[in-house]
mmCIF file of C-alpha atoms and ligand atoms in Angstrom:
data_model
loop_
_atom_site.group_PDB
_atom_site.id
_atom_site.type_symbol
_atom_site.label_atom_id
_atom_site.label_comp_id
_atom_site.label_asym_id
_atom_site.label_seq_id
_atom_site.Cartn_x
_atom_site.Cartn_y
_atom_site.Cartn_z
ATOM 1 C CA UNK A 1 6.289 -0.321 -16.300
ATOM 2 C CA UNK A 2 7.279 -0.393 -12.878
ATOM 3 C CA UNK A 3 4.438 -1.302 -10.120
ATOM 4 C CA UNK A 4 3.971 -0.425 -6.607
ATOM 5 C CA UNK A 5 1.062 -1.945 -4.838
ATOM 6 C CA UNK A 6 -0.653 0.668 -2.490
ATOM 7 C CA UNK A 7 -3.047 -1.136 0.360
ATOM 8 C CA UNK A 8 -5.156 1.817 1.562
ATOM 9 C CA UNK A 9 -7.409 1.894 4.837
ATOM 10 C CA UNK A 10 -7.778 -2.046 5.211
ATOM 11 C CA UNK A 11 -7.890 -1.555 8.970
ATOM 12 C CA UNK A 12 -10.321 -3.297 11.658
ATOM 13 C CA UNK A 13 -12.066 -0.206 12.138
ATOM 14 C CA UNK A 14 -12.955 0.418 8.522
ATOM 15 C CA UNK A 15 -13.481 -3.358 7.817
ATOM 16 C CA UNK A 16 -14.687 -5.118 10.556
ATOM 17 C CA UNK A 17 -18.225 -5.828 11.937
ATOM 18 C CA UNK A 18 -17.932 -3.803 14.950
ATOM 19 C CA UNK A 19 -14.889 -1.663 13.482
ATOM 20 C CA UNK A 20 -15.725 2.223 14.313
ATOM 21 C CA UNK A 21 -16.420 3.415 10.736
ATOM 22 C CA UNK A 22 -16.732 0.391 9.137
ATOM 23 C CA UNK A 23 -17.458 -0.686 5.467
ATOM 24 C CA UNK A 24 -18.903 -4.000 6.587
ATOM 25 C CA UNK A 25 -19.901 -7.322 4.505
ATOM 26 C CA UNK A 26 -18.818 -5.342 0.911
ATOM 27 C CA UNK A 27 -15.207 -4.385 2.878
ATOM 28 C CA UNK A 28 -14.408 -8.277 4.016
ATOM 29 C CA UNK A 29 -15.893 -9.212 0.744
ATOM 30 C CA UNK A 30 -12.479 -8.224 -1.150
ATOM 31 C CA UNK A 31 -10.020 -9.961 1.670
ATOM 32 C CA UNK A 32 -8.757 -12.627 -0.708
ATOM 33 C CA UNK A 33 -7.977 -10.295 -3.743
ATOM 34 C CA UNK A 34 -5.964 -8.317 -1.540
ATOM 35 C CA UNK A 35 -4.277 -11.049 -0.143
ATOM 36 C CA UNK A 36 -3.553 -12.344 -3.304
ATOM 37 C CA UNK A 37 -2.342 -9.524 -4.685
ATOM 38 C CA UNK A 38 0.228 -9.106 -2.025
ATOM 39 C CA UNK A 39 1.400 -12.616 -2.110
ATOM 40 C CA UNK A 40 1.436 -11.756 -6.094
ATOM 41 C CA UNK A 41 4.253 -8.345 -5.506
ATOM 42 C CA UNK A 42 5.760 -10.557 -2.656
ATOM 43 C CA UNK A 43 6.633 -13.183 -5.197
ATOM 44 C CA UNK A 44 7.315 -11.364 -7.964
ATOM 45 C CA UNK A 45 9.728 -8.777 -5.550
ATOM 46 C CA UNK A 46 7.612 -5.642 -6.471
ATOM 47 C CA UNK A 47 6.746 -2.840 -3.963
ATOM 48 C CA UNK A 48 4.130 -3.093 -1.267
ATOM 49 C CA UNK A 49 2.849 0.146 0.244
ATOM 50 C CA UNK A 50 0.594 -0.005 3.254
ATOM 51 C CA UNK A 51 -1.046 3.310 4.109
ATOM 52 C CA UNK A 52 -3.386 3.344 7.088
ATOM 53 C CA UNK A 53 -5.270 6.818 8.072
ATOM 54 C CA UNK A 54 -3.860 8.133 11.581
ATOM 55 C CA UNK A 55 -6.134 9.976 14.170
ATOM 56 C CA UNK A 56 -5.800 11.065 17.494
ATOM 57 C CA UNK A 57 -8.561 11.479 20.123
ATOM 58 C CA UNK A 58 -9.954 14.716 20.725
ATOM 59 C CA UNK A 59 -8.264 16.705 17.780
ATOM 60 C CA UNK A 60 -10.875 19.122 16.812
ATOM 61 C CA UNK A 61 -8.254 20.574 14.613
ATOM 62 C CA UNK A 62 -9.185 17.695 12.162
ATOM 63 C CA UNK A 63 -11.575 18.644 9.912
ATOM 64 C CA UNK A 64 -12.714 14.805 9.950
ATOM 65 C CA UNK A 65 -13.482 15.379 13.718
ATOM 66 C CA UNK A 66 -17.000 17.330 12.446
ATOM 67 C CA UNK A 67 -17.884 14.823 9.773
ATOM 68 C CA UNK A 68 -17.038 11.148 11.467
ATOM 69 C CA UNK A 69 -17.271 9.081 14.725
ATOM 70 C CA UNK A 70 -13.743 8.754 15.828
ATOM 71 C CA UNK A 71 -12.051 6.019 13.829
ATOM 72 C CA UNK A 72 -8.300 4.630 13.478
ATOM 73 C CA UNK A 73 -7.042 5.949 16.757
ATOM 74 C CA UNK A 74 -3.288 6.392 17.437
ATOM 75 C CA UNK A 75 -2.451 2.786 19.654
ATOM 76 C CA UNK A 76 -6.172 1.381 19.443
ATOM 77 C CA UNK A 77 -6.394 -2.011 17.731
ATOM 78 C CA UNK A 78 -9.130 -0.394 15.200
ATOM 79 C CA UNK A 79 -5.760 0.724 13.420
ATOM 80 C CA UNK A 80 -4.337 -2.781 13.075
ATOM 81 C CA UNK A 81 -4.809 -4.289 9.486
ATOM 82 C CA UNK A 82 -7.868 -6.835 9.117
ATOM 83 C CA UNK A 83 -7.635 -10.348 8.617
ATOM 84 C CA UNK A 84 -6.128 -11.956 6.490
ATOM 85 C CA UNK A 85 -4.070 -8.866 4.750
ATOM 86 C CA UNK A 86 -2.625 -8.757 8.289
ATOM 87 C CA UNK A 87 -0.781 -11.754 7.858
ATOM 88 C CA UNK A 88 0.148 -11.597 4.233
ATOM 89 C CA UNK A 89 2.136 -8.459 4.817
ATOM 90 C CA UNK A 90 3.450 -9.899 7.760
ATOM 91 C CA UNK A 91 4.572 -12.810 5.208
ATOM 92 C CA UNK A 92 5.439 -10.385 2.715
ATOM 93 C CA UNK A 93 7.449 -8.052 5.260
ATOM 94 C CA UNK A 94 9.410 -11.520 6.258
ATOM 95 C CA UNK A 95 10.228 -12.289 2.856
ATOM 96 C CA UNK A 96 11.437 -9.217 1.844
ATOM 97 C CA UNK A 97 11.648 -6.581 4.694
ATOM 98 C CA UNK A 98 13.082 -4.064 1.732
ATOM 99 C CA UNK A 99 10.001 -4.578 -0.437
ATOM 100 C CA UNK A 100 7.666 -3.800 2.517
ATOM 101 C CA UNK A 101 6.829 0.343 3.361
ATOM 102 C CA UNK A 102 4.090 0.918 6.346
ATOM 103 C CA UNK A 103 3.189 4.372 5.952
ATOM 104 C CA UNK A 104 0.131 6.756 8.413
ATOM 105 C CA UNK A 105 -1.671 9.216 6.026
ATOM 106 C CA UNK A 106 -3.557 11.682 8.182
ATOM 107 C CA UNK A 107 -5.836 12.919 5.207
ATOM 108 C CA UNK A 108 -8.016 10.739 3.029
ATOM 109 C CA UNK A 109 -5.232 10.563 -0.409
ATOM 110 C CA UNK A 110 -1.881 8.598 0.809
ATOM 111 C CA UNK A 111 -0.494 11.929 -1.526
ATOM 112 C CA UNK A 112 -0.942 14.069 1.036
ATOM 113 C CA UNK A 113 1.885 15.337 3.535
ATOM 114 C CA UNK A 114 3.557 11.438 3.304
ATOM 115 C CA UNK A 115 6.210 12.357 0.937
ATOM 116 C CA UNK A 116 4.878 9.176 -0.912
ATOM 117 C CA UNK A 117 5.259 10.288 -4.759
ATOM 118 C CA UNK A 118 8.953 11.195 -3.813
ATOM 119 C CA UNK A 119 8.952 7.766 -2.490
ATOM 120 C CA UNK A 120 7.662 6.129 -5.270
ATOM 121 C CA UNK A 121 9.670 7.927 -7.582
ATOM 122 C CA UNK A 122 13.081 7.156 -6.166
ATOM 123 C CA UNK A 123 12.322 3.344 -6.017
ATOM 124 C CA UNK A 124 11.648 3.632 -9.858
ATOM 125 C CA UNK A 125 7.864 3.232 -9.721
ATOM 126 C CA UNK A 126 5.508 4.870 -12.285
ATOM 127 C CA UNK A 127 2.354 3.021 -11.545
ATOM 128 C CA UNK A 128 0.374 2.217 -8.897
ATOM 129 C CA UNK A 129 -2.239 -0.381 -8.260
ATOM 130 C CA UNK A 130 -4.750 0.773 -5.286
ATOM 131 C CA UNK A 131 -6.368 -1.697 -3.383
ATOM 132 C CA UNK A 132 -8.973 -1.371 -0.036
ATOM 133 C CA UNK A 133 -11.444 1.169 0.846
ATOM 134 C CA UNK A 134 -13.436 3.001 0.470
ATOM 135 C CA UNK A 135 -13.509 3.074 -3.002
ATOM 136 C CA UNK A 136 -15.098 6.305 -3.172
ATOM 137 C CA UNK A 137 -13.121 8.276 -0.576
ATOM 138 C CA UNK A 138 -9.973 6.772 0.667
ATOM 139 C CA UNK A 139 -8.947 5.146 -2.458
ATOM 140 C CA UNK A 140 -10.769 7.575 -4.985
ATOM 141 C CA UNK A 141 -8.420 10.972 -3.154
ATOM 142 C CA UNK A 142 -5.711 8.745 -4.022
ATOM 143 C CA UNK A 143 -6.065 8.052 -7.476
ATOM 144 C CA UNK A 144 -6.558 12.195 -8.141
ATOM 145 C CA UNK A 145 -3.086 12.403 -5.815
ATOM 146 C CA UNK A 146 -1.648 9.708 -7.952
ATOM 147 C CA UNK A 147 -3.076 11.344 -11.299
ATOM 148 C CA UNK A 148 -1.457 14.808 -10.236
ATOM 149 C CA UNK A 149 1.726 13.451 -9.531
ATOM 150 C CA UNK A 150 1.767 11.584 -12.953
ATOM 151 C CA UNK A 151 1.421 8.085 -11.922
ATOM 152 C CA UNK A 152 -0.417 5.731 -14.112
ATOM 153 C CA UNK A 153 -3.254 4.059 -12.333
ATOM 154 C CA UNK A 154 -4.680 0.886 -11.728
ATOM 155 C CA UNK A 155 -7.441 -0.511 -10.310
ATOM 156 C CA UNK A 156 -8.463 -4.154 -9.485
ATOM 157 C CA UNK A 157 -12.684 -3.838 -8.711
ATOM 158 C CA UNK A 158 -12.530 -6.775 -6.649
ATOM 159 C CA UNK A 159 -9.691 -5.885 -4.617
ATOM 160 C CA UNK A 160 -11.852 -2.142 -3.784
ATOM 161 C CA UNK A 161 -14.946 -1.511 -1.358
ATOM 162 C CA UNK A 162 -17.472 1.011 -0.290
ATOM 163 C CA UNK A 163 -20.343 0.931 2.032
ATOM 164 C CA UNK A 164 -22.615 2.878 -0.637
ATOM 165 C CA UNK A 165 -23.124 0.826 -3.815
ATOM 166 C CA UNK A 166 -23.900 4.302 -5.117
ATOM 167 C CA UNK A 167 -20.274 5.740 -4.192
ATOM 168 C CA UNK A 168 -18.598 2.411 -5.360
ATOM 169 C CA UNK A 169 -20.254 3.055 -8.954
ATOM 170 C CA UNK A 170 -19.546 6.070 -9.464
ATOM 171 C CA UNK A 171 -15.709 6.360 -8.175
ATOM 172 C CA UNK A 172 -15.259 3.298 -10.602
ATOM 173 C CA UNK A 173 -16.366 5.328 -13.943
ATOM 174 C CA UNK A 174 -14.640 8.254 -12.319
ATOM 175 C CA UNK A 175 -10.888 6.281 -12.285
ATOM 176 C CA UNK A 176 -11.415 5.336 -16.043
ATOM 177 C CA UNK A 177 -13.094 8.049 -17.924
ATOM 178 C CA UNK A 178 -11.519 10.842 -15.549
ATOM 179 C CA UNK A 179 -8.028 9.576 -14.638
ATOM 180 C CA UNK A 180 -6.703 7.513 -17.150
ATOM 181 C CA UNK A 181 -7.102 4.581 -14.968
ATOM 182 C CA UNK A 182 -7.222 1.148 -15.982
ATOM 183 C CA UNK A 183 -9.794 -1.179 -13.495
ATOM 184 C CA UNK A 184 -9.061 -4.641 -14.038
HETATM 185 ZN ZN1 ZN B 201 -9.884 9.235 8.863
#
């Protein structure tokens, strides 16, 4: 088995108190898995993906544009990563610049129009682990992108967050009875 770690959406504005579309307290709850999970594929020299949703202001073309507040603006600091991930991928980035892939996904799966599973495939990978939020849109369009492309799956529950328990719950059950995925 070869892993890639994927870190999905962990950006100020989905994470922070006052980020735009934020997951709040549950989102800055899972800081420290993530970081150690990073400084875990750091060490061991495995991939790190870091996929952050791209937007620009006034695109009414989006189809996000009718269902959110604006959120992860092209050159706003709601797109920087939160916390403490910020600086273990900075660490991780220094260690191993090769090991290290920042990636914008403009559509809620990192699948879509990235060119990410040809990625993936040409480094060797065949599973991924998904980490951030929101468990139940971000990170759950990912793991049915990651299931079509034939990627195993898994998912650490402490290292994923939603702001509805409800969503969390049921995008959980959903990765292991639906797509094969293993949450650790
Ligand atoms: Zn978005």
């Amino acid at each position: 088995m070869k892993r890639a770690l994927l870190v999905i959406d962990y950006t100020y504005d989905f994470v922070a108190d006052d980020g735009k579309l934020t997951c709040g307290k549950p989102g800055q709850a899972i800081e420290g898995e993530i970081v150690s999970l990073i400084e875990e594929f750091s060490q061991n020299g495995e991939p790190i993906y870091v996929l952050n949703d791209l937007h620009y202001e006034n695109d009414a073309s989006h189809p996000e544009s009718r269902l959110f507040p604006p959120h992860n603006l092209y050159g706003t600091p709601g797109r920087e990563l939160y916390g403490r991930v910020k600086t273990a991928v900075t660490r991780a980035e220094e260690a191993c610049p090769a090991l290290v892939f920042r990636m914008d996904k403009t559509r809620y799966s990192a699948f879509v129009r990235t060119g990410l599973a040809e990625k993936l495939r040409a480094a060797g990978v065949d599973t991924v682990v998904l980490v951030g939020v929101c468990t139940d849109i971000c990170i759950l369009h990912t793991a049915v992108g990651a299931y079509n492309e034939g990627f195993g799956i898994v998912v650490p529950e402490r290292a994923v967050a939603s702001f509805s328990p409800e969503g969390h719950a049921f995008a959980l059950a959903h990765f292991k009875n639906t797509l094969g995925a293993a949450v650790v």
